[in-house]
Structure formats: structure tokens, C-alpha cells
PDB file of C-alpha atoms and ligand atoms in Angstrom:
ATOM      1  CA  UNK A  17     -24.850 -16.196  -0.166  1.00 78.00           C
ATOM      2  CA  UNK A  18     -22.509 -13.380   0.769  1.00 93.00           C
ATOM      3  CA  UNK A  19     -22.471 -10.113  -1.136  1.00 95.00           C
ATOM      4  CA  UNK A  20     -18.779 -10.599  -1.961  1.00 97.00           C
ATOM      5  CA  UNK A  21     -18.704 -14.358  -2.561  1.00 97.00           C
ATOM      6  CA  UNK A  22     -15.847 -15.316  -4.864  1.00 95.00           C
ATOM      7  CA  UNK A  23     -14.172 -11.902  -4.618  1.00 97.00           C
ATOM      8  CA  UNK A  24     -10.570 -11.281  -3.635  1.00 97.00           C
ATOM      9  CA  UNK A  25      -9.443  -8.402  -1.440  1.00 98.00           C
ATOM     10  CA  UNK A  26      -6.007  -7.192  -0.399  1.00 98.00           C
ATOM     11  CA  UNK A  27      -5.791  -5.030   2.716  1.00 98.00           C
ATOM     12  CA  UNK A  28      -2.778  -2.822   3.486  1.00 98.00           C
ATOM     13  CA  UNK A  29      -2.428  -1.433   7.013  1.00 98.00           C
ATOM     14  CA  UNK A  30      -3.441  -3.909   9.714  1.00 98.00           C
ATOM     15  CA  UNK A  31      -1.293  -3.423  12.827  1.00 97.00           C
ATOM     16  CA  UNK A  32      -3.517  -5.161  15.384  1.00 96.00           C
ATOM     17  CA  UNK A  33      -7.157  -5.901  16.203  1.00 97.00           C
ATOM     18  CA  UNK A  34      -7.825  -2.213  16.884  1.00 97.00           C
ATOM     19  CA  UNK A  35      -6.788  -1.204  13.366  1.00 98.00           C
ATOM     20  CA  UNK A  36      -9.414   0.269  11.066  1.00 98.00           C
ATOM     21  CA  UNK A  37      -7.990  -2.017   8.366  1.00 98.00           C
ATOM     22  CA  UNK A  38      -8.927  -4.996  10.551  1.00 98.00           C
ATOM     23  CA  UNK A  39     -12.521  -3.776  10.895  1.00 98.00           C
ATOM     24  CA  UNK A  40     -12.675  -3.549   7.106  1.00 98.00           C
ATOM     25  CA  UNK A  41     -11.035  -6.954   6.578  1.00 98.00           C
ATOM     26  CA  UNK A  42     -13.552  -8.598   8.912  1.00 98.00           C
ATOM     27  CA  UNK A  43     -16.507  -7.005   7.119  1.00 98.00           C
ATOM     28  CA  UNK A  44     -15.196  -8.126   3.723  1.00 98.00           C
ATOM     29  CA  UNK A  45     -14.562 -11.637   5.024  1.00 98.00           C
ATOM     30  CA  UNK A  46     -18.040 -11.889   6.568  1.00 98.00           C
ATOM     31  CA  UNK A  47     -19.522 -10.901   3.200  1.00 98.00           C
ATOM     32  CA  UNK A  48     -17.705 -13.812   1.544  1.00 98.00           C
ATOM     33  CA  UNK A  49     -14.507 -12.223   0.190  1.00 98.00           C
ATOM     34  CA  UNK A  50     -11.175 -13.950   0.507  1.00 97.00           C
ATOM     35  CA  UNK A  51      -8.840 -11.423   2.140  1.00 98.00           C
ATOM     36  CA  UNK A  52      -5.056 -11.093   1.865  1.00 98.00           C
ATOM     37  CA  UNK A  53      -2.898  -8.829   4.009  1.00 98.00           C
ATOM     38  CA  UNK A  54       0.155  -6.644   3.651  1.00 98.00           C
ATOM     39  CA  UNK A  55       1.732  -4.750   6.542  1.00 97.00           C
ATOM     40  CA  UNK A  56       5.194  -3.627   7.589  1.00 96.00           C
ATOM     41  CA  UNK A  57       7.439  -6.602   8.259  1.00 93.00           C
ATOM     42  CA  UNK A  58       7.886  -5.945  11.994  1.00 92.00           C
ATOM     43  CA  UNK A  59       4.113  -6.360  12.540  1.00 89.00           C
ATOM     44  CA  UNK A  60       3.577  -9.532  10.566  1.00 91.00           C
ATOM     45  CA  UNK A  61       4.298 -12.393  12.938  1.00 87.00           C
ATOM     46  CA  UNK A  62       3.108 -10.892  16.213  1.00 86.00           C
ATOM     47  CA  UNK A  63       0.167  -8.775  15.141  1.00 89.00           C
ATOM     48  CA  UNK A  64      -1.060  -9.620  11.666  1.00 96.00           C
ATOM     49  CA  UNK A  65      -0.593 -13.352  11.067  1.00 96.00           C
ATOM     50  CA  UNK A  66      -2.832 -14.561  13.938  1.00 96.00           C
ATOM     51  CA  UNK A  67      -5.601 -12.188  12.857  1.00 97.00           C
ATOM     52  CA  UNK A  68      -5.269 -13.118   9.192  1.00 97.00           C
ATOM     53  CA  UNK A  69      -5.302 -16.816   9.962  1.00 96.00           C
ATOM     54  CA  UNK A  70      -8.391 -16.384  12.157  1.00 97.00           C
ATOM     55  CA  UNK A  71     -10.328 -15.526   8.983  1.00 97.00           C
ATOM     56  CA  UNK A  72      -8.664 -18.210   6.881  1.00 96.00           C
ATOM     57  CA  UNK A  73      -6.196 -15.977   5.091  1.00 96.00           C
ATOM     58  CA  UNK A  74      -2.984 -17.452   3.710  1.00 93.00           C
ATOM     59  CA  UNK A  75      -1.682 -14.406   1.826  1.00 96.00           C
ATOM     60  CA  UNK A  76       0.303 -12.335   4.354  1.00 97.00           C
ATOM     61  CA  UNK A  77       3.168 -10.329   2.878  1.00 97.00           C
ATOM     62  CA  UNK A  78       5.462  -7.564   4.146  1.00 97.00           C
ATOM     63  CA  UNK A  79       5.559  -4.120   2.565  1.00 98.00           C
ATOM     64  CA  UNK A  80       6.930  -0.741   3.493  1.00 98.00           C
ATOM     65  CA  UNK A  81       4.973   1.522   1.146  1.00 98.00           C
ATOM     66  CA  UNK A  82       7.895   3.940   0.891  1.00 98.00           C
ATOM     67  CA  UNK A  83       9.510   1.355  -1.392  1.00 98.00           C
ATOM     68  CA  UNK A  84       8.208   0.856  -4.935  1.00 98.00           C
ATOM     69  CA  UNK A  85      10.149  -2.427  -5.087  1.00 98.00           C
ATOM     70  CA  UNK A  86       8.367  -3.782  -2.013  1.00 98.00           C
ATOM     71  CA  UNK A  87       4.978  -2.738  -3.362  1.00 98.00           C
ATOM     72  CA  UNK A  88       5.771  -4.420  -6.687  1.00 98.00           C
ATOM     73  CA  UNK A  89       6.903  -7.572  -4.867  1.00 98.00           C
ATOM     74  CA  UNK A  90       3.543  -7.845  -3.071  1.00 98.00           C
ATOM     75  CA  UNK A  91       1.656  -7.880  -6.378  1.00 97.00           C
ATOM     76  CA  UNK A  92       4.119 -10.310  -7.967  1.00 96.00           C
ATOM     77  CA  UNK A  93       3.548 -12.663  -5.029  1.00 96.00           C
ATOM     78  CA  UNK A  94      -0.213 -12.127  -5.251  1.00 96.00           C
ATOM     79  CA  UNK A  95      -0.115 -13.220  -8.882  1.00 93.00           C
ATOM     80  CA  UNK A  96       2.059 -16.220  -8.055  1.00 93.00           C
ATOM     81  CA  UNK A  97      -0.265 -17.236  -5.212  1.00 94.00           C
ATOM     82  CA  UNK A  98      -3.542 -16.874  -7.095  1.00 92.00           C
ATOM     83  CA  UNK A  99      -2.665 -17.636 -10.716  1.00 89.00           C
ATOM     84  CA  UNK A 100      -2.361 -15.411 -13.798  1.00 82.00           C
ATOM     85  CA  UNK A 101      -6.102 -15.087 -14.399  1.00 85.00           C
ATOM     86  CA  UNK A 102      -7.124 -14.077 -10.871  1.00 85.00           C
ATOM     87  CA  UNK A 103      -7.783 -10.365 -10.402  1.00 92.00           C
ATOM     88  CA  UNK A 104      -7.992  -8.131  -7.394  1.00 97.00           C
ATOM     89  CA  UNK A 105     -11.576  -7.063  -6.768  1.00 98.00           C
ATOM     90  CA  UNK A 106     -10.953  -4.913  -3.696  1.00 98.00           C
ATOM     91  CA  UNK A 107      -7.828  -2.997  -2.684  1.00 98.00           C
ATOM     92  CA  UNK A 108      -7.801  -1.343   0.747  1.00 98.00           C
ATOM     93  CA  UNK A 109      -5.192   1.293   1.693  1.00 98.00           C
ATOM     94  CA  UNK A 110      -5.538   2.042   5.410  1.00 98.00           C
ATOM     95  CA  UNK A 111      -2.199   3.400   6.549  1.00 98.00           C
ATOM     96  CA  UNK A 112      -0.508   6.656   7.411  1.00 98.00           C
ATOM     97  CA  UNK A 113       2.538   7.976   9.195  1.00 98.00           C
ATOM     98  CA  UNK A 114       3.943  11.262  10.469  1.00 97.00           C
ATOM     99  CA  UNK A 115       6.698  11.835  12.974  1.00 96.00           C
ATOM    100  CA  UNK A 116       5.449  12.268  16.508  1.00 94.00           C
ATOM    101  CA  UNK A 117       7.081  15.716  16.770  1.00 95.00           C
ATOM    102  CA  UNK A 118       5.015  16.842  13.770  1.00 95.00           C
ATOM    103  CA  UNK A 119       1.750  15.833  15.469  1.00 94.00           C
ATOM    104  CA  UNK A 120       1.998  18.371  18.268  1.00 94.00           C
ATOM    105  CA  UNK A 121       2.658  22.077  18.620  1.00 93.00           C
ATOM    106  CA  UNK A 122       2.420  24.399  15.638  1.00 96.00           C
ATOM    107  CA  UNK A 123       2.121  23.352  11.994  1.00 97.00           C
ATOM    108  CA  UNK A 124       4.435  26.211  11.035  1.00 98.00           C
ATOM    109  CA  UNK A 125       7.290  24.329  12.710  1.00 97.00           C
ATOM    110  CA  UNK A 126       6.966  21.253  10.464  1.00 97.00           C
ATOM    111  CA  UNK A 127      10.388  20.354   9.045  1.00 96.00           C
ATOM    112  CA  UNK A 128      10.985  19.731   5.341  1.00 97.00           C
ATOM    113  CA  UNK A 129      11.841  16.122   6.119  1.00 97.00           C
ATOM    114  CA  UNK A 130       8.784  15.632   8.369  1.00 98.00           C
ATOM    115  CA  UNK A 131       6.508  17.059   5.683  1.00 98.00           C
ATOM    116  CA  UNK A 132       8.049  14.809   3.016  1.00 98.00           C
ATOM    117  CA  UNK A 133       7.733  11.632   5.085  1.00 98.00           C
ATOM    118  CA  UNK A 134       4.113  12.310   6.053  1.00 98.00           C
ATOM    119  CA  UNK A 135       3.087  13.075   2.479  1.00 98.00           C
ATOM    120  CA  UNK A 136       5.035  10.132   1.072  1.00 98.00           C
ATOM    121  CA  UNK A 137       3.612   7.464   3.391  1.00 98.00           C
ATOM    122  CA  UNK A 138       0.139   8.886   3.880  1.00 98.00           C
ATOM    123  CA  UNK A 139      -0.729  10.206   0.411  1.00 98.00           C
ATOM    124  CA  UNK A 140       1.726   9.233  -2.315  1.00 98.00           C
ATOM    125  CA  UNK A 141       1.630   5.575  -1.283  1.00 98.00           C
ATOM    126  CA  UNK A 142      -1.970   5.310  -2.528  1.00 98.00           C
ATOM    127  CA  UNK A 143      -0.826   6.390  -5.982  1.00 98.00           C
ATOM    128  CA  UNK A 144       2.106   3.961  -5.906  1.00 98.00           C
ATOM    129  CA  UNK A 145       0.003   1.012  -4.724  1.00 98.00           C
ATOM    130  CA  UNK A 146      -2.717   1.616  -7.316  1.00 98.00           C
ATOM    131  CA  UNK A 147      -0.181   2.149 -10.103  1.00 98.00           C
ATOM    132  CA  UNK A 148       1.661  -1.094  -9.332  1.00 98.00           C
ATOM    133  CA  UNK A 149      -1.529  -3.138  -8.974  1.00 98.00           C
ATOM    134  CA  UNK A 150      -2.668  -1.842 -12.354  1.00 97.00           C
ATOM    135  CA  UNK A 151       0.743  -2.410 -13.959  1.00 96.00           C
ATOM    136  CA  UNK A 152       0.596  -6.004 -12.714  1.00 95.00           C
ATOM    137  CA  UNK A 153      -2.727  -6.376 -14.534  1.00 95.00           C
ATOM    138  CA  UNK A 154      -4.608  -7.065 -11.305  1.00 97.00           C
ATOM    139  CA  UNK A 155      -7.276  -4.376 -11.592  1.00 97.00           C
ATOM    140  CA  UNK A 156     -10.292  -4.960 -13.792  1.00 95.00           C
ATOM    141  CA  UNK A 157     -13.706  -3.428 -14.514  1.00 97.00           C
ATOM    142  CA  UNK A 158     -15.570  -3.583 -11.200  1.00 97.00           C
ATOM    143  CA  UNK A 159     -12.450  -3.380  -9.005  1.00 98.00           C
ATOM    144  CA  UNK A 160     -12.899  -1.063  -6.033  1.00 98.00           C
ATOM    145  CA  UNK A 161     -10.127   0.828  -4.240  1.00 98.00           C
ATOM    146  CA  UNK A 162     -10.615   2.321  -0.775  1.00 98.00           C
ATOM    147  CA  UNK A 163      -8.516   4.564   1.421  1.00 99.00           C
ATOM    148  CA  UNK A 164      -8.938   6.177   4.833  1.00 98.00           C
ATOM    149  CA  UNK A 165      -8.959   9.875   5.543  1.00 98.00           C
ATOM    150  CA  UNK A 166      -9.925  12.273   8.316  1.00 98.00           C
ATOM    151  CA  UNK A 167     -11.753  15.593   8.787  1.00 97.00           C
ATOM    152  CA  UNK A 168      -8.413  17.328   9.491  1.00 97.00           C
ATOM    153  CA  UNK A 169      -7.962  17.345   5.693  1.00 98.00           C
ATOM    154  CA  UNK A 170     -10.503  20.145   5.343  1.00 97.00           C
ATOM    155  CA  UNK A 171     -10.640  21.918   8.710  1.00 96.00           C
ATOM    156  CA  UNK A 172      -7.886  22.730  11.167  1.00 96.00           C
ATOM    157  CA  UNK A 173      -7.800  20.131  13.945  1.00 95.00           C
ATOM    158  CA  UNK A 174      -5.374  20.849  16.795  1.00 93.00           C
ATOM    159  CA  UNK A 175      -2.136  18.858  16.549  1.00 94.00           C
ATOM    160  CA  UNK A 176      -3.200  17.006  13.381  1.00 95.00           C
ATOM    161  CA  UNK A 177      -0.958  19.464  11.509  1.00 97.00           C
ATOM    162  CA  UNK A 178       1.029  17.897   8.679  1.00 98.00           C
ATOM    163  CA  UNK A 179      -1.266  14.873   8.641  1.00 98.00           C
ATOM    164  CA  UNK A 180      -4.148  17.192   7.723  1.00 98.00           C
ATOM    165  CA  UNK A 181      -2.137  18.389   4.735  1.00 98.00           C
ATOM    166  CA  UNK A 182      -1.300  14.786   3.824  1.00 98.00           C
ATOM    167  CA  UNK A 183      -4.975  13.794   4.037  1.00 98.00           C
ATOM    168  CA  UNK A 184      -5.944  16.742   1.818  1.00 98.00           C
ATOM    169  CA  UNK A 185      -3.428  15.436  -0.743  1.00 98.00           C
ATOM    170  CA  UNK A 186      -4.833  11.936  -0.300  1.00 98.00           C
ATOM    171  CA  UNK A 187      -8.409  13.070  -0.919  1.00 98.00           C
ATOM    172  CA  UNK A 188      -7.335  14.976  -4.040  1.00 98.00           C
ATOM    173  CA  UNK A 189      -5.396  11.890  -5.166  1.00 98.00           C
ATOM    174  CA  UNK A 190      -8.599   9.849  -4.814  1.00 99.00           C
ATOM    175  CA  UNK A 191     -10.351  12.219  -7.229  1.00 98.00           C
ATOM    176  CA  UNK A 192      -7.520  12.214  -9.775  1.00 98.00           C
ATOM    177  CA  UNK A 193      -7.158   8.428  -9.587  1.00 98.00           C
ATOM    178  CA  UNK A 194     -10.922   8.025  -9.949  1.00 98.00           C
ATOM    179  CA  UNK A 195     -10.837  10.181 -13.103  1.00 98.00           C
ATOM    180  CA  UNK A 196      -7.892   8.206 -14.538  1.00 98.00           C
ATOM    181  CA  UNK A 197      -9.285   4.774 -13.794  1.00 98.00           C
ATOM    182  CA  UNK A 198     -12.997   5.391 -14.258  1.00 98.00           C
ATOM    183  CA  UNK A 199     -12.880   4.689 -18.009  1.00 98.00           C
ATOM    184  CA  UNK A 200     -11.450   1.263 -17.104  1.00 98.00           C
ATOM    185  CA  UNK A 201     -14.393   0.590 -14.783  1.00 98.00           C
ATOM    186  CA  UNK A 202     -12.220   0.883 -11.654  1.00 98.00           C
ATOM    187  CA  UNK A 203     -13.572   2.918  -8.737  1.00 98.00           C
ATOM    188  CA  UNK A 204     -11.591   4.825  -6.098  1.00 98.00           C
ATOM    189  CA  UNK A 205     -13.149   6.225  -2.907  1.00 99.00           C
ATOM    190  CA  UNK A 206     -12.206   7.390   0.583  1.00 98.00           C
ATOM    191  CA  UNK A 207     -13.844   6.913   3.961  1.00 98.00           C
ATOM    192  CA  UNK A 208     -13.421   9.823   6.355  1.00 98.00           C
ATOM    193  CA  UNK A 209     -13.649   8.158   9.750  1.00 98.00           C
ATOM    194  CA  UNK A 210     -14.286   9.789  13.100  1.00 97.00           C
ATOM    195  CA  UNK A 211     -11.655   9.244  15.792  1.00 97.00           C
ATOM    196  CA  UNK A 212     -10.873   5.627  16.672  1.00 97.00           C
ATOM    197  CA  UNK A 213      -8.464   4.509  19.394  1.00 96.00           C
ATOM    198  CA  UNK A 214      -5.650   2.929  17.372  1.00 96.00           C
ATOM    199  CA  UNK A 215      -1.848   2.925  17.529  1.00 94.00           C
ATOM    200  CA  UNK A 216      -1.650   5.618  14.843  1.00 93.00           C
ATOM    201  CA  UNK A 217      -4.121   7.844  16.712  1.00 94.00           C
ATOM    202  CA  UNK A 218      -2.127   7.468  19.938  1.00 92.00           C
ATOM    203  CA  UNK A 219       0.702   9.411  18.250  1.00 90.00           C
ATOM    204  CA  UNK A 220      -1.428  12.579  17.958  1.00 92.00           C
ATOM    205  CA  UNK A 221      -1.055  14.937  20.913  1.00 90.00           C
ATOM    206  CA  UNK A 222      -4.367  15.511  22.711  1.00 91.00           C
ATOM    207  CA  UNK A 223      -6.137  12.652  20.898  1.00 93.00           C
ATOM    208  CA  UNK A 224      -7.607  11.230  24.114  1.00 93.00           C
ATOM    209  CA  UNK A 225      -9.311  14.516  24.968  1.00 92.00           C
ATOM    210  CA  UNK A 226     -10.633  14.970  21.437  1.00 92.00           C
ATOM    211  CA  UNK A 227     -11.913  11.374  21.406  1.00 94.00           C
ATOM    212  CA  UNK A 228     -13.600  11.959  24.770  1.00 93.00           C
ATOM    213  CA  UNK A 229     -15.580  15.007  23.628  1.00 93.00           C
ATOM    214  CA  UNK A 230     -16.485  13.663  20.169  1.00 95.00           C
ATOM    215  CA  UNK A 231     -19.700  11.919  21.201  1.00 95.00           C
ATOM    216  CA  UNK A 232     -21.008  15.110  22.829  1.00 94.00           C
ATOM    217  CA  UNK A 233     -20.628  17.012  19.558  1.00 94.00           C
ATOM    218  CA  UNK A 234     -21.577  14.422  16.909  1.00 96.00           C
ATOM    219  CA  UNK A 235     -25.297  14.367  16.016  1.00 97.00           C
ATOM    220  CA  UNK A 236     -25.529  10.617  16.678  1.00 97.00           C
ATOM    221  CA  UNK A 237     -24.003  11.205  20.157  1.00 96.00           C
ATOM    222  CA  UNK A 238     -21.593   8.306  19.971  1.00 97.00           C
ATOM    223  CA  UNK A 239     -18.075   7.469  18.930  1.00 97.00           C
ATOM    224  CA  UNK A 240     -17.630   5.265  15.907  1.00 97.00           C
ATOM    225  CA  UNK A 241     -16.177   1.761  15.806  1.00 98.00           C
ATOM    226  CA  UNK A 242     -14.033  -0.135  13.326  1.00 98.00           C
ATOM    227  CA  UNK A 243     -17.179  -2.205  12.606  1.00 98.00           C
ATOM    228  CA  UNK A 244     -18.947   0.999  11.529  1.00 98.00           C
ATOM    229  CA  UNK A 245     -16.126   1.721   9.088  1.00 98.00           C
ATOM    230  CA  UNK A 246     -16.228  -1.905   7.927  1.00 98.00           C
ATOM    231  CA  UNK A 247     -19.903  -1.604   6.971  1.00 98.00           C
ATOM    232  CA  UNK A 248     -19.332   1.467   4.823  1.00 98.00           C
ATOM    233  CA  UNK A 249     -16.286  -0.232   3.311  1.00 98.00           C
ATOM    234  CA  UNK A 250     -18.552  -3.124   2.379  1.00 98.00           C
ATOM    235  CA  UNK A 251     -20.870  -0.729   0.560  1.00 98.00           C
ATOM    236  CA  UNK A 252     -17.951   0.887  -1.280  1.00 98.00           C
ATOM    237  CA  UNK A 253     -16.346  -2.463  -2.109  1.00 98.00           C
ATOM    238  CA  UNK A 254     -19.537  -3.975  -3.449  1.00 98.00           C
ATOM    239  CA  UNK A 255     -21.827  -3.534  -6.402  1.00 96.00           C
ATOM    240  CA  UNK A 256     -24.145  -1.457  -4.158  1.00 97.00           C
ATOM    241  CA  UNK A 257     -21.900   1.542  -4.890  1.00 98.00           C
ATOM    242  CA  UNK A 258     -21.231   0.700  -8.535  1.00 98.00           C
ATOM    243  CA  UNK A 259     -21.929   4.266  -9.704  1.00 98.00           C
ATOM    244  CA  UNK A 260     -19.911   5.940  -6.932  1.00 98.00           C
ATOM    245  CA  UNK A 261     -16.302   7.024  -7.466  1.00 98.00           C
ATOM    246  CA  UNK A 262     -13.970   9.832  -6.388  1.00 98.00           C
ATOM    247  CA  UNK A 263     -16.022  10.321  -3.204  1.00 98.00           C
ATOM    248  CA  UNK A 264     -15.112  10.915   0.409  1.00 98.00           C
ATOM    249  CA  UNK A 265     -17.801   9.325   2.574  1.00 98.00           C
ATOM    250  CA  UNK A 266     -17.991  10.296   6.243  1.00 98.00           C
ATOM    251  CA  UNK A 267     -18.361   7.658   8.922  1.00 98.00           C
ATOM    252  CA  UNK A 268     -18.350  10.077  11.832  1.00 98.00           C
ATOM    253  CA  UNK A 269     -21.839  10.090  13.354  1.00 98.00           C
ATOM    254  CA  UNK A 270     -22.481  13.330  11.459  1.00 98.00           C
ATOM    255  CA  UNK A 271     -19.708  15.286  13.216  1.00 97.00           C
ATOM    256  CA  UNK A 272     -18.591  17.094  10.041  1.00 97.00           C
ATOM    257  CA  UNK A 273     -21.987  18.715   9.423  1.00 97.00           C
ATOM    258  CA  UNK A 274     -21.833  20.687  12.668  1.00 96.00           C
ATOM    259  CA  UNK A 275     -20.801  24.329  12.873  1.00 91.00           C
ATOM    260  CA  UNK A 276     -20.212  26.131  16.162  1.00 79.00           C
ATOM    261  CA  UNK A 277     -21.091  23.861  19.106  1.00 71.00           C
ATOM    262  CA  UNK A 278     -23.907  25.134  21.345  1.00 68.00           C
ATOM    263  CA  UNK A 279     -22.868  26.602  24.686  1.00 64.00           C
ATOM    264  CA  UNK A 280     -24.309  23.664  26.631  1.00 63.00           C
ATOM    265  CA  UNK A 281     -22.559  20.974  24.511  1.00 55.00           C
TER     266      UNK A 281
HETATM  267  P1  NAP B 304      -3.112   1.689  12.887  1.00 55.98           P
HETATM  268  O1  NAP B 304      -3.850   0.528  13.377  1.00 55.98           O
HETATM  269  O2  NAP B 304      -1.933   2.146  13.687  1.00 55.98           O
HETATM  270  O3  NAP B 304      -2.714   1.434  11.369  1.00 55.98           O
HETATM  271  C1  NAP B 304      -1.807   2.273  10.687  1.00 55.98           C
HETATM  272  C2  NAP B 304      -0.958   1.357   9.864  1.00 55.98           C
HETATM  273  O4  NAP B 304      -0.115   2.118   8.973  1.00 55.98           O
HETATM  274  C3  NAP B 304      -0.001   0.528  10.726  1.00 55.98           C
HETATM  275  O5  NAP B 304      -0.081  -0.812  10.344  1.00 55.98           O
HETATM  276  C4  NAP B 304       1.325   1.152  10.361  1.00 55.98           C
HETATM  277  O6  NAP B 304       2.453   0.342  10.595  1.00 55.98           O
HETATM  278  C5  NAP B 304       1.090   1.426   8.908  1.00 55.98           C
HETATM  279  N1  NAP B 304       2.213   2.125   8.301  1.00 55.98           N
HETATM  280  C6  NAP B 304       2.841   3.248   8.735  1.00 55.98           C
HETATM  281  N2  NAP B 304       3.887   3.523   7.915  1.00 55.98           N
HETATM  282  C7  NAP B 304       3.895   2.547   6.962  1.00 55.98           C
HETATM  283  C8  NAP B 304       4.730   2.268   5.852  1.00 55.98           C
HETATM  284  N3  NAP B 304       5.789   3.055   5.531  1.00 55.98           N
HETATM  285  N4  NAP B 304       4.473   1.167   5.085  1.00 55.98           N
HETATM  286  C9  NAP B 304       3.425   0.361   5.362  1.00 55.98           C
HETATM  287  N5  NAP B 304       2.600   0.578   6.408  1.00 55.98           N
HETATM  288  C10 NAP B 304       2.840   1.664   7.195  1.00 55.98           C
HETATM  289  O7  NAP B 304      -4.050   2.993  12.792  1.00 55.98           O
HETATM  290  P2  NAP B 304      -5.442   3.320  12.097  1.00 55.98           P
HETATM  291  O8  NAP B 304      -5.981   4.452  12.883  1.00 55.98           O
HETATM  292  O9  NAP B 304      -6.232   2.096  11.911  1.00 55.98           O
HETATM  293  O10 NAP B 304      -4.996   3.905  10.674  1.00 55.98           O
HETATM  294  C11 NAP B 304      -5.497   3.427   9.443  1.00 55.98           C
HETATM  295  C12 NAP B 304      -5.873   4.603   8.564  1.00 55.98           C
HETATM  296  O11 NAP B 304      -7.036   5.239   9.093  1.00 55.98           O
HETATM  297  C13 NAP B 304      -4.806   5.687   8.447  1.00 55.98           C
HETATM  298  O12 NAP B 304      -4.791   6.209   7.140  1.00 55.98           O
HETATM  299  C14 NAP B 304      -5.345   6.749   9.403  1.00 55.98           C
HETATM  300  O13 NAP B 304      -4.853   8.049   9.114  1.00 55.98           O
HETATM  301  C15 NAP B 304      -6.818   6.627   9.112  1.00 55.98           C
HETATM  302  N6  NAP B 304      -7.725   7.235  10.084  1.00 55.98           N
HETATM  303  C16 NAP B 304      -7.608   6.970  11.399  1.00 55.98           C
HETATM  304  C17 NAP B 304      -8.468   7.558  12.304  1.00 55.98           C
HETATM  305  C18 NAP B 304      -8.347   7.299  13.781  1.00 55.98           C
HETATM  306  O14 NAP B 304      -8.891   8.078  14.572  1.00 55.98           O
HETATM  307  N7  NAP B 304      -7.685   6.238  14.194  1.00 55.98           N
HETATM  308  C19 NAP B 304      -9.477   8.438  11.849  1.00 55.98           C
HETATM  309  C20 NAP B 304      -9.585   8.674  10.485  1.00 55.98           C
HETATM  310  C21 NAP B 304      -8.699   8.085   9.603  1.00 55.98           C
HETATM  311  P3  NAP B 304       3.394   0.781  11.894  1.00 55.98           P
HETATM  312  O15 NAP B 304       2.571   0.497  13.106  1.00 55.98           O
HETATM  313  O16 NAP B 304       4.613  -0.039  11.748  1.00 55.98           O
HETATM  314  O17 NAP B 304       3.675   2.267  11.735  1.00 55.98           O
END
């Protein structure tokens, strides 16, 4: 028997098999959950559908999270596909965006428009997705919501810039959502992952170098994988974490506990 037998999950943010969202989807599937997918339309046929079908998923719907209408449409289709009494046990939000020019150079040069786009896609979208799922009556006591964040939310990481500000807003949103939804028995948590080589990460100037030195600095002396994130997602999605909400849990080999690196590191 799987830990999530009979549960339904919906995962936003798979681009390809390197995506953190895919690592999470696989872990949920292996634990017995039935997993649906929503990604931007341009990714669906080439990247997402073959992966989704490889784990038996039939729910694969487009959504640009900058559109409330598109978010609403996903949940309307979810309801139509699964019936009026079926709820959503697990909701995964694993997506972010900032313009490439805002992920290099100095933060002080971030444009008004670049700031707005990064915050809208990377932070506000969690609020919008949760609100619409709840309005559609899909969340219930025991439902678990997960999002993905990064250490650049709390410390300055070169070139992460406006995305660090967006992740700080995302982490605060997790706490406010957890406080709002806790009385309904709905939990909201974030995973702060160490660097992973994905399409989104490739847009950050200097990522390769940072990724390369990470294992030397992290206490566990290794980079993390999407499977590592998937395992913590499984904990947060399941009853094992039933008293945990509003948290940011690090899956970073301990990197965030370190202060000044030693001279020989
Ligand atoms: P990824 O595979 O490139 O996934 C990012 C996803 O976000 C893509 O599917 C992307 O679609 C989607 N997206 C962007 N704008 C969107 C929009 N308006 N509507 C709907 N989807 C949109 O990269 P990833 O690294 O796995 O990212 C997943 C999450 O993990 C993000 O929140 C990221 O910040 C976080 N994270 C990543 C790392 C890392 O080192 N990779 C570390 C910590 C946290 P497009 O490809 O079309 O833009």
C-alpha cells in the first residue's frame, strides 16, 4: 500500500524531465497518488504530455498563471474530469519567472515592469491558484499545498536579484495562506531547494559556477537532485506532516546553516 493511495494531486510547473515539479510528481505517483498536470500551453505536447502519460496521467491542461481566467478554467476542468465530489488532496506550485535581464547585474537596475512580472508570476500566482482551488470547492481538511523557494529570499545571492525579492514575498505568502486556511484543515508549506540544473536556473547569470561550488560548501558535500525534493514533498503532502504548516523546509544538504566558508573550502 502506498502512503498516498487514493489521493489526487495537481502539479503546476513541469517543463521537462529536469523540472523540480517532475521530481515531485514522480514521488507522489510512486506513493500511490493520481497526478494531474498544468503547464504553459507551449510546453504541453512536446515536454509535458509524454511525461504525464508515462505515469498514467490523463489530466493535462494548459495554464498561464498570470491569467485568473486560465487558472479558473483548470479547476473547472478538474471538477468536470473527476466529478463533483472529488477533492484535491495535494496542490503543487513549482513555477517562477523573471526576465533574463533582471537576473544579472545589479538589483538596483530592476525596472518597474520587470519587478511586477517577477512578483506576479513567482509569488502572486500562489495566492491566485490557492484562491481559485478553494473557490471551486476543491480543497478540504487534510489538503496540502506546496510551493518552491530558494535561499536568495533571505540572503543576497549574486544575480538572483528580483527573484530573491519575489521568493521573499512567496515565503511570506505561504505563512499568510497557512494562517487563513489552517482553520479549514488545509496546510501550506514551501520547500527551499538547493540549486538544480533546470531551464529556469539556466536563466540566472553565473548559475553554473554557483552550482559547481555548492557541494564544496554544503555540509553534506553534494548537490541535491529532483528526487531529493520529491521525498520532502512526499512528507509535506502526506499525513506524516499533518501538524506542519506555514513552514519553509530546506532541501539543500545543509547549505543554509553555514556562515563564512573556511579558507580551504
Ligand atoms: P523549470 O523546470 O524551468 O520550471 C519552471 C516552470 O515555470 C516552467 O514550466 C515554466 O514555463 C513555468 N512558468 C514560468 N512562467 C509561467 C507562467 N506565467 N504560467 C505558468 N507557468 C510558468 O525550473 P525549476 O527550477 O524546476 O523551477 C520550479 C520552481 O523551483 C521555481 O519556483 C523555481 O524558482 C524553484 N527553485 C528552483 C531551483 C533551481 O536551482 N532550479 C532552486 C530552488 C527553487 P516556461 O518554461 O514556459 O517559462
